Coordinates of C-alpha atoms in Angstrom, one line a residue:
X4 CA 48.2 98.3 112.7
X5 CA 51.2 100.5 112.3
X6 CA 54.6 100.2 114.0
X7 CA 53.9 103.4 115.9
X8 CA 50.5 102.1 117.0
X9 CA 52.3 98.9 118.3
X10 CA 54.6 101.2 120.3
X11 CA 51.7 102.8 122.2
X12 CA 49.7 99.5 122.4
X13 CA 52.5 97.9 124.5
X14 CA 53.2 101.2 126.3
X15 CA 56.9 100.9 125.4
X16 CA 59.3 103.8 125.2
X17 CA 61.6 102.4 122.5
X18 CA 64.0 105.3 122.7
X19 CA 64.6 104.6 126.3
X20 CA 65.0 100.9 125.5
X21 CA 67.5 101.6 122.7
X22 CA 69.3 104.7 124.0
X23 CA 69.0 104.9 127.8
X24 CA 72.2 106.9 128.2
X25 CA 71.1 109.4 125.5
X26 CA 67.7 109.8 127.1
X27 CA 69.0 110.3 130.6
X28 CA 72.0 112.5 129.8
X29 CA 71.4 113.9 126.4
X30 CA 74.7 112.2 125.4
X31 CA 74.9 111.5 121.6
X32 CA 78.5 110.2 121.7
X33 CA 77.9 106.7 123.0
X34 CA 78.3 103.3 121.5
X35 CA 74.5 103.0 121.2
X36 CA 74.2 105.9 118.9
X37 CA 75.4 106.2 115.3
X38 CA 75.0 108.9 112.6
X39 CA 74.9 108.3 108.9
X40 CA 75.2 110.9 106.2
X41 CA 72.7 110.8 103.3
X42 CA 73.4 108.1 100.8
X43 CA 75.4 106.0 103.2
X44 CA 74.7 102.3 103.8
X45 CA 74.0 101.1 107.3
X46 CA 74.5 97.5 106.3
X47 CA 74.7 95.4 103.1
X48 CA 73.5 91.9 102.2
X49 CA 75.6 89.1 103.7
X50 CA 77.0 91.2 106.6
X51 CA 76.5 89.7 110.0
X52 CA 73.1 90.4 111.6
X53 CA 74.1 91.4 115.1
X54 CA 72.3 94.7 115.7
X55 CA 68.8 96.1 115.8
X56 CA 68.3 99.8 115.0
X57 CA 65.8 102.5 116.1
X58 CA 65.6 105.6 113.8
X59 CA 66.1 108.6 116.1
X60 CA 65.8 111.1 113.2
X61 CA 66.0 110.8 109.4
X62 CA 64.8 108.1 106.9
X63 CA 66.1 104.6 106.0
X64 CA 65.4 102.6 102.9
X65 CA 65.3 98.8 103.3
X66 CA 65.8 96.9 100.0
X67 CA 67.4 93.9 98.3
X68 CA 68.8 92.9 94.9
X69 CA 67.2 90.6 92.5
X70 CA 69.1 87.9 90.6
X71 CA 69.5 90.4 87.7
X72 CA 71.1 92.9 90.1
X73 CA 68.0 95.1 90.0
X74 CA 67.3 97.0 93.3
X75 CA 64.0 96.2 95.0
X76 CA 62.7 98.6 97.7
X77 CA 61.0 96.7 100.5
X78 CA 60.2 99.6 102.9
X79 CA 61.0 103.3 103.6
X80 CA 61.1 103.9 107.4
X81 CA 61.2 107.1 109.3
X82 CA 61.7 108.5 112.9
X83 CA 60.5 106.1 115.6
X84 CA 60.6 103.0 113.5
X85 CA 62.8 99.9 114.0
X86 CA 64.7 97.9 111.5
X87 CA 67.2 94.9 111.4
X88 CA 64.7 93.0 113.6
X89 CA 65.1 89.7 111.6
X90 CA 68.3 89.2 113.6
X91 CA 66.1 88.4 116.5
X92 CA 64.6 85.2 114.9
X93 CA 67.8 83.5 113.8
X94 CA 69.0 85.5 110.8
X95 CA 72.8 85.2 110.9
X96 CA 73.6 87.3 107.8
X97 CA 71.6 90.2 106.3
X98 CA 69.5 89.4 103.3
X99 CA 68.7 93.0 102.6
X100 CA 70.4 96.4 102.8
X101 CA 69.7 99.5 104.8
X102 CA 70.4 102.9 103.2
X103 CA 70.2 106.4 104.6
X104 CA 68.0 108.5 102.3
X105 CA 69.0 111.6 104.3
X106 CA 71.2 112.5 107.3
X107 CA 70.1 109.9 109.9
X108 CA 70.6 109.3 113.6
X109 CA 70.2 105.7 114.9
X110 CA 70.1 104.1 118.3
X111 CA 71.5 100.6 118.3
X112 CA 71.2 97.5 120.4
X113 CA 73.1 94.2 120.1
X114 CA 70.6 91.3 119.6
X115 CA 72.1 89.5 122.7
X116 CA 71.3 92.5 124.9
X117 CA 67.7 92.7 123.5
X118 CA 67.2 88.9 124.1
X119 CA 68.2 89.5 127.8
X120 CA 65.6 92.3 128.0
X121 CA 62.9 89.9 126.6
X122 CA 63.4 87.7 129.7
X123 CA 62.7 90.7 132.0
X124 CA 60.0 92.4 129.9
X125 CA 57.5 90.1 128.2
X126 CA 55.7 93.1 126.6
X127 CA 58.9 94.0 124.7
X128 CA 59.1 90.5 123.2
X129 CA 55.4 90.7 122.2
X130 CA 56.1 94.1 120.5
X131 CA 58.8 92.6 118.3
X132 CA 56.8 89.5 117.4
X133 CA 53.9 91.7 116.3
X134 CA 56.3 94.0 114.4
X135 CA 57.8 91.1 112.4
X136 CA 54.4 89.6 111.8
X137 CA 53.0 93.0 110.6
X138 CA 55.8 93.5 108.2
X139 CA 55.6 90.0 106.8
X140 CA 51.8 90.5 106.1
X141 CA 52.5 93.9 104.5
X142 CA 55.1 92.4 102.1
X143 CA 52.6 89.6 101.2
X144 CA 49.9 92.1 100.5
X145 CA 52.3 94.0 98.2
X146 CA 53.1 90.8 96.3
X147 CA 49.4 90.1 95.9
X148 CA 48.8 93.7 94.7
X149 CA 51.6 93.3 92.1
X150 CA 49.9 90.2 90.8
X151 CA 46.3 91.1 90.8
X152 CA 45.8 94.9 90.9
X153 CA 46.3 97.7 88.4
X154 CA 49.0 100.3 88.7
X155 CA 46.5 103.0 89.7
X156 CA 44.9 100.8 92.4
X157 CA 48.3 99.9 93.8
X158 CA 49.1 103.6 94.1
X159 CA 45.8 104.6 95.7
X160 CA 46.0 101.5 98.1
X161 CA 49.5 102.7 99.1
X162 CA 48.3 106.2 99.8
X163 CA 45.6 104.7 102.0
X164 CA 48.2 102.7 103.8
X165 CA 50.2 105.8 104.4
X166 CA 47.2 107.4 106.0
X167 CA 46.6 104.3 108.2
X168 CA 50.2 104.0 109.3
X169 CA 51.6 107.5 109.4
X170 CA 48.7 109.9 109.0
X171 CA 46.8 112.1 111.5
X172 CA 43.3 113.5 111.3
X173 CA 43.0 117.2 110.9
X174 CA 39.3 118.1 111.1
X175 CA 37.6 116.2 108.3
X176 CA 40.9 115.7 106.4
X177 CA 44.0 113.4 106.9
X178 CA 47.6 114.6 106.8
X179 CA 50.8 112.7 106.1
X180 CA 54.0 114.7 106.8
X181 CA 57.4 113.9 105.4
X182 CA 55.8 112.8 102.2
X183 CA 57.6 110.3 100.0
X184 CA 58.9 111.3 96.6
X185 CA 57.2 110.1 93.4
X186 CA 60.1 107.8 92.8
X187 CA 59.9 106.3 96.2
X188 CA 56.2 105.6 95.8
X189 CA 56.9 104.1 92.4
X190 CA 59.6 101.8 93.9
X191 CA 57.2 100.6 96.7
X192 CA 54.3 100.0 94.3
X193 CA 56.1 98.4 91.4
X194 CA 55.1 101.2 89.1
X195 CA 56.9 104.1 87.3
X196 CA 57.5 107.6 88.4
X197 CA 55.5 108.9 85.4
X198 CA 52.5 106.7 86.5
X199 CA 52.7 108.0 90.1
X200 CA 52.9 111.5 88.8
X201 CA 49.8 111.0 86.6
X202 CA 47.7 109.4 89.3
X203 CA 48.6 112.0 92.0
X204 CA 47.9 114.9 89.6
X205 CA 44.5 113.3 88.7
X206 CA 43.6 112.9 92.3
X207 CA 44.6 116.5 92.9
X208 CA 42.5 117.8 90.0
X209 CA 39.6 115.9 91.4
X210 CA 40.2 117.6 94.8
X211 CA 40.7 114.2 96.5
X212 CA 44.2 115.1 97.7
X213 CA 46.6 118.0 97.8
X214 CA 50.4 117.6 98.2
X215 CA 53.8 119.1 98.0
X216 CA 57.3 117.9 98.9
X217 CA 56.7 118.0 102.6
X218 CA 53.2 116.6 103.1
X219 CA 50.0 115.1 101.6
X220 CA 46.5 116.1 102.6
X221 CA 43.7 113.7 101.8
X222 CA 40.5 115.8 101.5
X223 CA 38.1 112.9 100.7
X224 CA 39.2 109.5 102.2
X225 CA 36.1 107.7 100.9
X226 CA 36.9 108.8 97.3
X227 CA 40.5 107.8 97.6
X228 CA 39.5 104.3 98.8

């Protein structure tokens, strides 16, 4: 189940939870709203974990660094998605980084304020528990895929996950807007940009998908699977 599906499952307007002043008055210049230019870090590893963020517009990459200093991409999140949620379960310092891939607007809550809301709204606490659980399972699945599946299968599995979590049905086809770059897909599947390019072009030649920089259209979901 996707983060956006969780939003509707619990009937929670996250934007109102995170940015009530902005929603009520259209005021962007408040302490609960931050803007980051492309290629800026929102936070870095070891910084205090005190805030939880909602993406109001733009895209954020969540990642970490291996012992050799190599960057590892954990997730790429877009409008309507939450990050920094591990602060809610006792994480005192960040273990990962958050990086703006493009100009990005964020709504921000202090974790203490969110804990107070939990006491008043049980469905909000349930939402975050499910969010954390879903993301943990997703990372475990990615690790299993790296160990047991071929590069091509990891890429096609990832495309299917995009359809499940961010896609919408258009007639008999499925569309994903704000398509990731080949490098971003490679980073998320543990493959190379050249391999991603090869697999996507093969799928396009076979008329399974079509894509450009803005969207991907899956013409035959069964064949993709």
